[in-house]
PDB file of C-alpha atoms in Angstrom:
ATOM      1  CA  UNK A  26     153.098  23.718  54.289  1.00 46.00           C
ATOM      2  CA  UNK A  27     153.572  27.887  54.906  1.00 41.00           C
ATOM      3  CA  UNK A  28     150.672  28.865  52.298  1.00 42.00           C
ATOM      4  CA  UNK A  29     148.820  26.006  53.348  1.00 36.00           C
ATOM      5  CA  UNK A  30     148.679  27.665  57.291  1.00 36.00           C
ATOM      6  CA  UNK A  31     147.748  30.621  55.353  1.00 32.00           C
ATOM      7  CA  UNK A  32     145.074  29.608  53.841  1.00 32.00           C
ATOM      8  CA  UNK A  33     143.732  28.241  57.308  1.00 33.00           C
ATOM      9  CA  UNK A  34     144.220  31.430  59.289  1.00 34.00           C
ATOM     10  CA  UNK A  35     142.178  34.303  55.765  1.00 34.00           C
ATOM     11  CA  UNK A  36     139.716  30.835  55.822  1.00 34.00           C
ATOM     12  CA  UNK A  37     138.498  31.182  59.199  1.00 35.00           C
ATOM     13  CA  UNK A  38     138.974  35.174  59.473  1.00 34.00           C
ATOM     14  CA  UNK A  39     136.129  34.810  56.599  1.00 36.00           C
ATOM     15  CA  UNK A  40     133.670  32.980  58.432  1.00 36.00           C
ATOM     16  CA  UNK A  41     134.783  34.711  61.983  1.00 34.00           C
ATOM     17  CA  UNK A  42     133.716  38.105  60.080  1.00 36.00           C
ATOM     18  CA  UNK A  43     130.626  35.897  57.931  1.00 38.00           C
ATOM     19  CA  UNK A  44     129.490  35.167  61.806  1.00 39.00           C
ATOM     20  CA  UNK A  45     129.255  38.281  62.496  1.00 41.00           C
ATOM     21  CA  UNK A  46     127.607  39.686  59.536  1.00 49.00           C
ATOM     22  CA  UNK A  47     124.018  39.681  60.179  1.00 75.00           C
ATOM     23  CA  UNK A  48     124.060  40.690  64.334  1.00 81.00           C
ATOM     24  CA  UNK A  49     123.257  44.664  64.772  1.00 84.00           C
ATOM     25  CA  UNK A  50     123.898  47.040  67.936  1.00 94.00           C
ATOM     26  CA  UNK A  51     119.724  47.594  66.653  1.00 96.00           C
ATOM     27  CA  UNK A  52     119.535  51.221  69.028  1.00 96.00           C
ATOM     28  CA  UNK A  53     122.008  52.800  70.789  1.00 96.00           C
ATOM     29  CA  UNK A  54     121.516  54.331  74.742  1.00 96.00           C
ATOM     30  CA  UNK A  55     121.410  57.077  73.092  1.00 96.00           C
ATOM     31  CA  UNK A  56     119.407  57.310  71.109  1.00 96.00           C
ATOM     32  CA  UNK A  57     116.872  55.564  73.691  1.00 96.00           C
ATOM     33  CA  UNK A  58     117.391  58.326  76.173  1.00 96.00           C
ATOM     34  CA  UNK A  59     115.111  60.516  73.443  1.00 96.00           C
ATOM     35  CA  UNK A  60     111.346  61.961  73.883  1.00 95.00           C
ATOM     36  CA  UNK A  61     109.118  58.867  72.207  1.00 93.00           C
ATOM     37  CA  UNK A  62     107.689  60.346  69.325  1.00 92.00           C
ATOM     38  CA  UNK A  63     103.153  60.505  69.466  1.00 84.00           C
ATOM     39  CA  UNK A  64     101.073  57.766  68.618  1.00 70.00           C
ATOM     40  CA  UNK A  65     100.777  56.384  65.304  1.00 66.00           C
ATOM     41  CA  UNK A  66      97.321  54.676  64.500  1.00 63.00           C
ATOM     42  CA  UNK A  67      98.489  52.003  61.530  1.00 57.00           C
ATOM     43  CA  UNK A  68      95.288  49.694  61.871  1.00 58.00           C
ATOM     44  CA  UNK A  69      93.701  49.587  58.849  1.00 59.00           C
ATOM     45  CA  UNK A  70      92.095  46.433  55.210  1.00 62.00           C
ATOM     46  CA  UNK A  71      94.743  46.828  52.967  1.00 67.00           C
ATOM     47  CA  UNK A  72      95.716  43.997  50.346  1.00 80.00           C
ATOM     48  CA  UNK A  73      99.421  44.646  51.125  1.00 88.00           C
ATOM     49  CA  UNK A  74     102.358  42.441  51.641  1.00 94.00           C
ATOM     50  CA  UNK A  75     101.770  41.257  55.703  1.00 95.00           C
ATOM     51  CA  UNK A  76     104.140  41.959  58.080  1.00 96.00           C
ATOM     52  CA  UNK A  77     105.125  39.554  61.147  1.00 96.00           C
ATOM     53  CA  UNK A  78     107.510  39.485  63.628  1.00 97.00           C
ATOM     54  CA  UNK A  79     108.554  35.305  64.467  1.00 97.00           C
ATOM     55  CA  UNK A  80     110.866  36.387  66.762  1.00 97.00           C
ATOM     56  CA  UNK A  81     110.950  38.064  69.687  1.00 96.00           C
ATOM     57  CA  UNK A  82     108.001  35.706  70.225  1.00 94.00           C
ATOM     58  CA  UNK A  83     105.787  38.179  70.158  1.00 92.00           C
ATOM     59  CA  UNK A  84     103.717  36.061  73.457  1.00 92.00           C
ATOM     60  CA  UNK A  85     106.246  36.873  75.540  1.00 93.00           C
ATOM     61  CA  UNK A  86     106.248  40.167  77.518  1.00 92.00           C
ATOM     62  CA  UNK A  87     109.901  40.979  78.349  1.00 96.00           C
ATOM     63  CA  UNK A  88     112.812  40.094  76.409  1.00 97.00           C
ATOM     64  CA  UNK A  89     116.137  40.543  77.112  1.00 96.00           C
ATOM     65  CA  UNK A  90     118.799  41.774  75.128  1.00 96.00           C
ATOM     66  CA  UNK A  91     120.822  40.905  72.671  1.00 96.00           C
ATOM     67  CA  UNK A  92     117.844  39.200  70.970  1.00 96.00           C
ATOM     68  CA  UNK A  93     117.298  37.604  67.561  1.00 97.00           C
ATOM     69  CA  UNK A  94     115.179  39.142  65.640  1.00 97.00           C
ATOM     70  CA  UNK A  95     113.630  38.063  62.652  1.00 97.00           C
ATOM     71  CA  UNK A  96     110.740  39.505  60.446  1.00 97.00           C
ATOM     72  CA  UNK A  97     109.701  38.097  58.370  1.00 97.00           C
ATOM     73  CA  UNK A  98     106.851  39.302  54.304  1.00 97.00           C
ATOM     74  CA  UNK A  99     104.530  37.470  53.273  1.00 96.00           C
ATOM     75  CA  UNK A 100     102.970  39.387  49.258  1.00 94.00           C
ATOM     76  CA  UNK A 101      99.318  38.749  48.415  1.00 91.00           C
ATOM     77  CA  UNK A 102      98.450  38.334  45.160  1.00 89.00           C
ATOM     78  CA  UNK A 103     101.334  37.199  43.320  1.00 91.00           C
ATOM     79  CA  UNK A 104     103.401  40.289  43.971  1.00 94.00           C
ATOM     80  CA  UNK A 105     106.534  40.340  45.072  1.00 95.00           C
ATOM     81  CA  UNK A 106     107.958  42.123  47.760  1.00 96.00           C
ATOM     82  CA  UNK A 107     110.561  44.845  46.801  1.00 93.00           C
ATOM     83  CA  UNK A 108     113.892  44.496  49.340  1.00 94.00           C
ATOM     84  CA  UNK A 109     114.314  48.412  47.921  1.00 95.00           C
ATOM     85  CA  UNK A 110     110.897  50.192  49.173  1.00 95.00           C
ATOM     86  CA  UNK A 111     111.965  48.621  52.970  1.00 97.00           C
ATOM     87  CA  UNK A 112     111.202  50.566  55.626  1.00 98.00           C
ATOM     88  CA  UNK A 113     112.239  50.363  59.581  1.00 98.00           C
ATOM     89  CA  UNK A 114     112.913  53.814  62.012  1.00 98.00           C
ATOM     90  CA  UNK A 115     112.647  54.090  65.147  1.00 97.00           C
ATOM     91  CA  UNK A 116     109.536  56.308  66.707  1.00 97.00           C
ATOM     92  CA  UNK A 117     111.561  59.275  68.924  1.00 97.00           C
ATOM     93  CA  UNK A 118     111.855  62.074  67.726  1.00 96.00           C
ATOM     94  CA  UNK A 119     113.439  62.758  65.987  1.00 97.00           C
ATOM     95  CA  UNK A 120     113.117  59.721  64.440  1.00 97.00           C
ATOM     96  CA  UNK A 121     115.875  57.464  63.562  1.00 98.00           C
ATOM     97  CA  UNK A 122     116.602  55.447  60.601  1.00 98.00           C
ATOM     98  CA  UNK A 123     117.176  51.864  61.436  1.00 98.00           C
ATOM     99  CA  UNK A 124     117.481  51.015  57.686  1.00 97.00           C
ATOM    100  CA  UNK A 125     120.749  50.947  57.371  1.00 97.00           C
ATOM    101  CA  UNK A 126     121.765  48.649  60.509  1.00 97.00           C
ATOM    102  CA  UNK A 127     119.108  45.527  59.089  1.00 96.00           C
ATOM    103  CA  UNK A 128     120.518  45.554  55.946  1.00 96.00           C
ATOM    104  CA  UNK A 129     123.056  42.468  56.139  1.00 95.00           C
ATOM    105  CA  UNK A 130     119.580  40.960  57.604  1.00 96.00           C
ATOM    106  CA  UNK A 131     117.708  42.414  54.183  1.00 96.00           C
ATOM    107  CA  UNK A 132     116.017  39.999  51.673  1.00 96.00           C
ATOM    108  CA  UNK A 133     112.492  39.257  49.513  1.00 95.00           C
ATOM    109  CA  UNK A 134     111.751  36.791  52.434  1.00 96.00           C
ATOM    110  CA  UNK A 135     112.165  40.020  55.278  1.00 97.00           C
ATOM    111  CA  UNK A 136     114.644  40.849  58.029  1.00 97.00           C
ATOM    112  CA  UNK A 137     116.644  38.078  59.730  1.00 96.00           C
ATOM    113  CA  UNK A 138     119.265  39.173  62.228  1.00 96.00           C
ATOM    114  CA  UNK A 139     120.996  36.876  64.934  1.00 96.00           C
ATOM    115  CA  UNK A 140     121.779  39.531  67.711  1.00 95.00           C
ATOM    116  CA  UNK A 141     119.941  42.663  68.246  1.00 96.00           C
ATOM    117  CA  UNK A 142     121.395  44.817  70.959  1.00 96.00           C
ATOM    118  CA  UNK A 143     118.325  46.700  72.413  1.00 97.00           C
ATOM    119  CA  UNK A 144     118.933  49.281  75.795  1.00 97.00           C
ATOM    120  CA  UNK A 145     116.166  47.822  78.721  1.00 97.00           C
ATOM    121  CA  UNK A 146     113.332  49.982  77.883  1.00 96.00           C
ATOM    122  CA  UNK A 147     110.559  49.977  76.039  1.00 96.00           C
ATOM    123  CA  UNK A 148     110.327  51.204  72.870  1.00 97.00           C
ATOM    124  CA  UNK A 149     108.208  51.366  69.474  1.00 97.00           C
ATOM    125  CA  UNK A 150     109.848  50.427  65.779  1.00 97.00           C
ATOM    126  CA  UNK A 151     107.543  51.132  63.250  1.00 97.00           C
ATOM    127  CA  UNK A 152     108.385  48.570  59.386  1.00 97.00           C
ATOM    128  CA  UNK A 153     106.668  49.857  56.547  1.00 97.00           C
ATOM    129  CA  UNK A 154     106.978  47.613  52.855  1.00 97.00           C
ATOM    130  CA  UNK A 155     106.408  47.648  50.086  1.00 96.00           C
ATOM    131  CA  UNK A 156     104.669  45.167  47.059  1.00 95.00           C
ATOM    132  CA  UNK A 157     105.580  45.373  43.430  1.00 95.00           C
ATOM    133  CA  UNK A 158     102.356  46.510  42.434  1.00 93.00           C
ATOM    134  CA  UNK A 159     103.024  49.462  45.363  1.00 93.00           C
ATOM    135  CA  UNK A 160     100.128  48.250  47.674  1.00 93.00           C
ATOM    136  CA  UNK A 161     101.329  49.316  51.218  1.00 94.00           C
ATOM    137  CA  UNK A 162     102.255  48.042  54.393  1.00 94.00           C
ATOM    138  CA  UNK A 163     103.248  49.895  57.992  1.00 94.00           C
ATOM    139  CA  UNK A 164     103.560  47.666  61.401  1.00 94.00           C
ATOM    140  CA  UNK A 165     104.339  49.097  65.149  1.00 95.00           C
ATOM    141  CA  UNK A 166     106.960  46.759  67.109  1.00 95.00           C
ATOM    142  CA  UNK A 167     106.811  47.102  70.086  1.00 95.00           C
ATOM    143  CA  UNK A 168     110.128  45.817  72.251  1.00 96.00           C
ATOM    144  CA  UNK A 169     109.861  45.578  76.565  1.00 97.00           C
ATOM    145  CA  UNK A 170     113.930  44.510  76.839  1.00 97.00           C
ATOM    146  CA  UNK A 171     115.974  44.173  80.297  1.00 95.00           C
ATOM    147  CA  UNK A 172     118.611  43.672  81.681  1.00 81.00           C
TER     148      UNK A 172
END
């Protein structure tokens, strides 16, 4: 009986730990206080992979934190996404590498976090991804977070 209870507690703990595996403090308060980086142009015609923000809904002007973060990657022309090529940078001076924070939710299909924490304010994040043929795409994600 004691063994069954111990097994149940260990299993419940593992489920609890795994359910939070896709939650992250994406940007902390100190990083949000850094000066904004200069504007960067990213528009160009490319055959590289597509980067699409699924959540938070791009049509919503202001979002509350925490929020679900889902960025989809779509390869073109039979190529595959190279997850090792993904870069995610908070555009501040100096720039802040966010990749380690999103790695639990990173896959060939994109980035998916069940709960991303971001301080109130306007934030720009650059996402870069490359496909198996070496074609690279960069996209800027604008977040306007309210309390």
